[in-house]
C-alpha positions as a Python dict, from the first residue, in 0.01 Angstrom:
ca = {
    (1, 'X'): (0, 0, 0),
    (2, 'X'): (140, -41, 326),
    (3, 'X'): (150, -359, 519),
    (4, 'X'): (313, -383, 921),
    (5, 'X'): (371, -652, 1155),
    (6, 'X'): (88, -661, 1456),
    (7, 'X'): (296, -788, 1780),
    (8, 'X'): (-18, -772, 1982),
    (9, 'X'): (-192, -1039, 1804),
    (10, 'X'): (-133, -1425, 1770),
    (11, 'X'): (-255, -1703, 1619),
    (12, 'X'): (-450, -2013, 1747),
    (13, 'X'): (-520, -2327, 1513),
    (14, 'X'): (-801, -2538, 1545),
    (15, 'X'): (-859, -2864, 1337),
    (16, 'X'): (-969, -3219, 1355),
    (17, 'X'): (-1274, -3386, 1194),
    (18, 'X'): (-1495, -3220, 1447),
    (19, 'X'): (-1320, -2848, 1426),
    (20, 'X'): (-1623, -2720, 1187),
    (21, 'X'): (-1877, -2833, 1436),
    (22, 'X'): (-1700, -2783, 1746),
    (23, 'X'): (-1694, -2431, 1676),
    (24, 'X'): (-2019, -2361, 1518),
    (25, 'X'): (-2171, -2462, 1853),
    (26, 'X'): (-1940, -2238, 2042),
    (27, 'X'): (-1859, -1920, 1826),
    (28, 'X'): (-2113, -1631, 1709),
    (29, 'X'): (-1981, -1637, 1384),
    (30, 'X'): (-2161, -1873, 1100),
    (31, 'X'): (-1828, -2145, 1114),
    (32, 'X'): (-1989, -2242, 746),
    (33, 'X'): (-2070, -1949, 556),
    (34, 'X'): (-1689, -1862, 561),
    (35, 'X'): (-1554, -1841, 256),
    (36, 'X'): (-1205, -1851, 115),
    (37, 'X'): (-918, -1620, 206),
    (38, 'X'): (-1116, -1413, 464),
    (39, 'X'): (-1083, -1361, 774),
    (40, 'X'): (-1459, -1302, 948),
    (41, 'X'): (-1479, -1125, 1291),
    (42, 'X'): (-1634, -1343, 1566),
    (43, 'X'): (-1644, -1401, 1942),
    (44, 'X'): (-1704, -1611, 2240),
    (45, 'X'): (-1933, -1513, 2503),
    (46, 'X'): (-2019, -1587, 2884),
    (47, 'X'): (-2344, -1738, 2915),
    (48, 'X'): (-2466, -1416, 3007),
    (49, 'X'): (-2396, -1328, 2636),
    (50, 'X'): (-2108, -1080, 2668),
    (51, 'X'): (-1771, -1062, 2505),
    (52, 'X'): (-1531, -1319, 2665),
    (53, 'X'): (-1298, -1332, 2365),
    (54, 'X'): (-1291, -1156, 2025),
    (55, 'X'): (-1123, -1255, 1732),
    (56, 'X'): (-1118, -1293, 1329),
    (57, 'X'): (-1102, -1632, 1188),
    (58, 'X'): (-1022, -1841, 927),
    (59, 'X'): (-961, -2135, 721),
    (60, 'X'): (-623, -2182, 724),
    (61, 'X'): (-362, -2432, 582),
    (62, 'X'): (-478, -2776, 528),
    (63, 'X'): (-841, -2624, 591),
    (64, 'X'): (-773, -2616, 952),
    (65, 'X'): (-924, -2290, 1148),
    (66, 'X'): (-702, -2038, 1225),
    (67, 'X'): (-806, -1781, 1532),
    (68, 'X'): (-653, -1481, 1542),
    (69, 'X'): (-643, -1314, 1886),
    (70, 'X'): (-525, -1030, 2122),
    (71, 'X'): (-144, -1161, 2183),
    (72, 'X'): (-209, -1123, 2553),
    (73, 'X'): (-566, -1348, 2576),
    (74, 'X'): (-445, -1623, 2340),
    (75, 'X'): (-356, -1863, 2616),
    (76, 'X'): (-693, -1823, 2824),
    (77, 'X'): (-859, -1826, 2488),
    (78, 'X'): (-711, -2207, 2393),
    (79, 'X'): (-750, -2269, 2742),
    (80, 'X'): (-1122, -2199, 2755),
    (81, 'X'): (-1174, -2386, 2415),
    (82, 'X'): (-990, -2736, 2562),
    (83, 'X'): (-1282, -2686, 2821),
    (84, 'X'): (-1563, -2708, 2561),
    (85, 'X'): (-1376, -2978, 2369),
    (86, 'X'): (-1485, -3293, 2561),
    (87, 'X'): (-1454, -3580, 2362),
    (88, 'X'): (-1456, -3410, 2083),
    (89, 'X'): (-1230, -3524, 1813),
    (90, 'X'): (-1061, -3132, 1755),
    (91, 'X'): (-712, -3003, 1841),
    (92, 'X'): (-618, -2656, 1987),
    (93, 'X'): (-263, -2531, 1921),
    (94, 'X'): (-110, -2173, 1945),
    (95, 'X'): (49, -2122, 1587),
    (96, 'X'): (451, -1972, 1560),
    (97, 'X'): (378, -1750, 1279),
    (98, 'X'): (353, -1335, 1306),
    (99, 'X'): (39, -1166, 1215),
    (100, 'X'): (48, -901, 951),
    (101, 'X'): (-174, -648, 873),
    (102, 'X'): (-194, -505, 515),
    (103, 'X'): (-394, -212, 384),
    (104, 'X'): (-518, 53, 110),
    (105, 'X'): (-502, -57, -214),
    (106, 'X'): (-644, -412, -361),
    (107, 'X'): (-420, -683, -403),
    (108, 'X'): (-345, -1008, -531),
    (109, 'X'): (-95, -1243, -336),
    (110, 'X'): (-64, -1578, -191),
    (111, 'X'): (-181, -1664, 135),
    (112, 'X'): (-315, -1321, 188),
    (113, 'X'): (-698, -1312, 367),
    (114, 'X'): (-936, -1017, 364),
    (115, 'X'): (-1011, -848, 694),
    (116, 'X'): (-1428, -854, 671),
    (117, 'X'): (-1478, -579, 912),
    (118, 'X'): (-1355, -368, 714),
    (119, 'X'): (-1670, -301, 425),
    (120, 'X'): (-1415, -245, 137),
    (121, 'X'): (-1221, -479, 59),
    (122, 'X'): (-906, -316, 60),
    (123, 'X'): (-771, -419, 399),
    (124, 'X'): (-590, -772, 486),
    (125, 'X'): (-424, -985, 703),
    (126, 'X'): (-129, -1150, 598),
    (127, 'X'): (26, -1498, 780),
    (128, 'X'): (412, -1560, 775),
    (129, 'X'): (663, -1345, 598),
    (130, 'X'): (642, -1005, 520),
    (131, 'X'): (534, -971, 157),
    (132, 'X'): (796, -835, -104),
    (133, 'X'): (761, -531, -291),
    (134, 'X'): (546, -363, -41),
    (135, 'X'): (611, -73, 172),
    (136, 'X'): (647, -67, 572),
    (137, 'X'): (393, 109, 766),
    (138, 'X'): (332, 91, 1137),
    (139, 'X'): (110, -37, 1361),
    (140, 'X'): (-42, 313, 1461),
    (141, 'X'): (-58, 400, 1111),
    (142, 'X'): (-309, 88, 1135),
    (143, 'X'): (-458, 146, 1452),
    (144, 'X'): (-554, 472, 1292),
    (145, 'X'): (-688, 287, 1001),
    (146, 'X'): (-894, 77, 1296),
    (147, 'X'): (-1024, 355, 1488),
    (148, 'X'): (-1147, 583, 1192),
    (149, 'X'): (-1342, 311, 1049),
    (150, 'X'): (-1496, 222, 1397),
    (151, 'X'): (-1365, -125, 1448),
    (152, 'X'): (-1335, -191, 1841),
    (153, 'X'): (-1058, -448, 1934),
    (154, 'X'): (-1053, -624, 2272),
    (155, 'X'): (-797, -586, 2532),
    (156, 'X'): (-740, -281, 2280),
    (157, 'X'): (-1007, -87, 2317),
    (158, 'X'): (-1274, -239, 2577),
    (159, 'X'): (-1225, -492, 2847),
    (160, 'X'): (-1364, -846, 2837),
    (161, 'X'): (-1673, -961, 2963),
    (162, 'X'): (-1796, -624, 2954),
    (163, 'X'): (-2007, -554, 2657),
    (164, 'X'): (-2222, -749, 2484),
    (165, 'X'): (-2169, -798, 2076),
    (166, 'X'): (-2419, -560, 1987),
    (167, 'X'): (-2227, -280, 2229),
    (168, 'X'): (-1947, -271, 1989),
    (169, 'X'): (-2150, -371, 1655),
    (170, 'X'): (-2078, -742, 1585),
    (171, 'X'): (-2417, -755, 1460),
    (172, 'X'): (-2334, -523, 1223),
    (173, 'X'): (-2019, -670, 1035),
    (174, 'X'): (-2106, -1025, 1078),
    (175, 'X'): (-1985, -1149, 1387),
    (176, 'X'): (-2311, -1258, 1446),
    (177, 'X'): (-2525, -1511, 1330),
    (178, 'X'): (-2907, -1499, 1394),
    (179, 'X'): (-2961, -1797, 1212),
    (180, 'X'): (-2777, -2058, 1275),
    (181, 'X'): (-2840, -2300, 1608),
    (182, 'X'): (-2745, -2256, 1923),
    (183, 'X'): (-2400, -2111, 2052),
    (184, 'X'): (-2290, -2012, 2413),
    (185, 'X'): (-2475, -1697, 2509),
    (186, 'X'): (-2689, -1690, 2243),
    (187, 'X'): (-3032, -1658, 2389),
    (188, 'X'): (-2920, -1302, 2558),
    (189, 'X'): (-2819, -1183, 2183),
    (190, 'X'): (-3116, -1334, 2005),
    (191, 'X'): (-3348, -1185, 2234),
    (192, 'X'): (-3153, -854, 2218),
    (193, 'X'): (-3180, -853, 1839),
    (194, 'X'): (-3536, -938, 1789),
    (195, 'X'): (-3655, -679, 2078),
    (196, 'X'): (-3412, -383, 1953),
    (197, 'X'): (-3291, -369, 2318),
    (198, 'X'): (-2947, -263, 2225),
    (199, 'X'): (-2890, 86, 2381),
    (200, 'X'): (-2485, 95, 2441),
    (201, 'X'): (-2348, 163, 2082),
    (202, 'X'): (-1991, 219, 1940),
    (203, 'X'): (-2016, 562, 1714),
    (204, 'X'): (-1702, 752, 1616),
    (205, 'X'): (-1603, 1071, 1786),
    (206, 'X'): (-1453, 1387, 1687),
    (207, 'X'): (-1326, 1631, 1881),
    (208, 'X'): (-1195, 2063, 1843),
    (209, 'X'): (-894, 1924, 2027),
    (210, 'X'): (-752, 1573, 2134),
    (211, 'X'): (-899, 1288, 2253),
    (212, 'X'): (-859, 1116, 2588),
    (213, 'X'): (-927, 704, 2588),
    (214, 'X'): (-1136, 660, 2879),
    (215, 'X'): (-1277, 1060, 2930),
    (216, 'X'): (-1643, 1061, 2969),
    (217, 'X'): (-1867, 1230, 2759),
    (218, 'X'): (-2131, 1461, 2866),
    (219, 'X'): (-2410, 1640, 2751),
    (220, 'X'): (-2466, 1938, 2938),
    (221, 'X'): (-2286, 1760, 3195),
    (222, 'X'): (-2499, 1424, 3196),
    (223, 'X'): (-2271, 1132, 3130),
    (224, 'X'): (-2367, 953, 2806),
    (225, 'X'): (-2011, 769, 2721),
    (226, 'X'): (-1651, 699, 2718),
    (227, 'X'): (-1457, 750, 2495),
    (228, 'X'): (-1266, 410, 2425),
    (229, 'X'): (-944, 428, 2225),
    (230, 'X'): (-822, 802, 2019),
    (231, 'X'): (-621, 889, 1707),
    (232, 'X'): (-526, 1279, 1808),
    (233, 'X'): (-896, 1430, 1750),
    (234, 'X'): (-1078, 1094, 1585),
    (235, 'X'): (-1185, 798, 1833),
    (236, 'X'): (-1440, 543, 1910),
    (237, 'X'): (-1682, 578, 2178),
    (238, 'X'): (-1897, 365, 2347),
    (239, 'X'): (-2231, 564, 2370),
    (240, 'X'): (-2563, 538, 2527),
    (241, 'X'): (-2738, 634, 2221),
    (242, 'X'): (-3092, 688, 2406),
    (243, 'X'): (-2951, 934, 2590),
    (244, 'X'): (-2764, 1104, 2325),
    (245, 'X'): (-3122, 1139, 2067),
    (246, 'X'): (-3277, 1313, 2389),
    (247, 'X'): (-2934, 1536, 2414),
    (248, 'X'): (-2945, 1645, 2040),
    (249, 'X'): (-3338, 1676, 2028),
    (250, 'X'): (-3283, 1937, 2322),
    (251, 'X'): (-2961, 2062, 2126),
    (252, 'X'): (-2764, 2018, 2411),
    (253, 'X'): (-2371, 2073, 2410),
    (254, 'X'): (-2170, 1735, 2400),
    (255, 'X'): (-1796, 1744, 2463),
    (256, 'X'): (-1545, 1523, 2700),
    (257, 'X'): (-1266, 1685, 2942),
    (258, 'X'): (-1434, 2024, 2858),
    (259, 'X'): (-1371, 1971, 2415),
    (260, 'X'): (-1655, 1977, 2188),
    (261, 'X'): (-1768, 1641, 2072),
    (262, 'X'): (-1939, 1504, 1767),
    (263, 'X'): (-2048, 1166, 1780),
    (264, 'X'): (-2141, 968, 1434),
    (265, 'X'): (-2295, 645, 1336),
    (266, 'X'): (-2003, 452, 1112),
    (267, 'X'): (-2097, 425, 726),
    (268, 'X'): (-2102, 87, 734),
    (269, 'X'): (-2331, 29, 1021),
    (270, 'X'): (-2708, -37, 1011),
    (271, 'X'): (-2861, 113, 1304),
    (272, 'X'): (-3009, 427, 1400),
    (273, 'X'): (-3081, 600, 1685),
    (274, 'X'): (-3399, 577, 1872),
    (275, 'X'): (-3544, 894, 1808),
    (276, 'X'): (-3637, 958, 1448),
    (277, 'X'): (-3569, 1335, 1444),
    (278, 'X'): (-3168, 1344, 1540),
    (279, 'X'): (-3085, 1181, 1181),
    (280, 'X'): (-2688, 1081, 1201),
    (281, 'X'): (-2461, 936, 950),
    (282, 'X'): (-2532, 567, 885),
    (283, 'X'): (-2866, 595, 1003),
    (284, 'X'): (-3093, 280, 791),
}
């Protein structure tokens, strides 16, 4: 099992008597379904309804809420959260502590917190100190981890305020809550889940050669994606996928900077493409 530091990523904590509710009116995530020692992906969005921050979060020490963010959009995240605050009685405070991933093999430690975007529960996140008696990896080796499962990252792998949750499958890992009340930019989701709107979708990619991050795909030489963020030959792509059923139902050739392309649905996802008779890999 090997576990690496993340120097990209940092930590924000919330807390204060009003920190539960505070962010269950702002976040996509359900703030009270979380459970102990997770970490559940989750977002906030313009009021258009598209991604302005992403991030995993948690209850940390003390049962405070601990955010943990892109290292470079930590400060306009706290930033943007003191705006929403009010009178609210919640503080916002960037947290001194390095952010750890760990992965591969299940585990039993102190402090450690499951990574729920992940469907097995074999990968974590680990707060503080590098655990003993566990081997070094690197953060590609994780990244690779990342990409192959189809997990999208912000700043990473897509820019904010660019894609909308369901773009890069929040709804499918629960970063999204449909049931809960109302959060910023939750009226543009809702109404995108309950009218199957969604046409932008991240699949997986696999190429006869390497990848490019940001080559456009093409069937037949009619752009359908981009390819966002590549491992050698594996990557994650965001892909029109109404364009793609038409390109496979007219078996048309799909490859990006001239390499042959196959594009799958992850395992873990739940949605399909639009037309019935281009079955893919994760299709329910």
């Amino acid at each position: 099992m090997p576990q690496t530091l993340l120097a990209d990523r940092a930590t924000l904590a919330v807390s204060g008597e009003q920190a539960a509710e505070f962010l269950q009116n702002l976040v996509t995530s359900d703030i009270e379904a979380l459970g102990e020692a997770e970490m559940r992906p989750s977002a906030l969005l313009t009021p258009q309804g598209k991604i302005l921050f992403d991030f995993l979060i948690g209850r940390g020490p003390d049962g405070d809420f601990r955010l943990d963010v892109a290292a470079g959009a930590r400060g306009d995240l706290a930033k943007r959260l003191t705006l929403y605050r009010l009178r609210a009685k919640v503080a916002i405070a960037p947290l001194d502590e390095p952010v750890r991933a760990v992965w591969d093999e299940p585990v039993a430690a102190e402090g450690l917190m499951a990574d729920r975007r992940f469907p097995e529960a074999t990968v974590y996140r680990s707060y503080g100190e590098a655990l003993s008696g566990i081997e070094d990896g690197t953060a590609e080796d994780f990244a690779a981890r990342r990409i192959r499962a189809g997990i999208a990252e912000a700043e990473r792998d897509f820019p904010a305020s660019d894609v909308f949750p369901h773009d890069v499958l929040l709804d499918q890992n629960g970063g999204v809550s449909f049931r809960k009340g109302c959060y910023v930019g939750q009226e543009v989701v809702s109404r995108m889940q309950h009218r199957g709107t969604a046409r932008r979708r991240l699949m997986l990619a696999a190429a006869d050669g390497h990848l490019t991050p940001g080559a456009e795909i093409l069937a037949e030489g009619k752009p359908i994606g981009t390819v966002l963020s590549s491992i050698g030959e594996d990557g994650i792509a965001m892909v029109r996928i109404d364009r793609l059923a038409e390109a496979l139902a007219g078996d048309a050739s799909i490859a990006a900077d001239g390499v042959p392309v196959e594009l799958t649905i992850p395992a873990w996802a739940g949605y399909a493409l639009p037309r019935s008779d281009a079955p893919m890999a994760g299709d329910a």
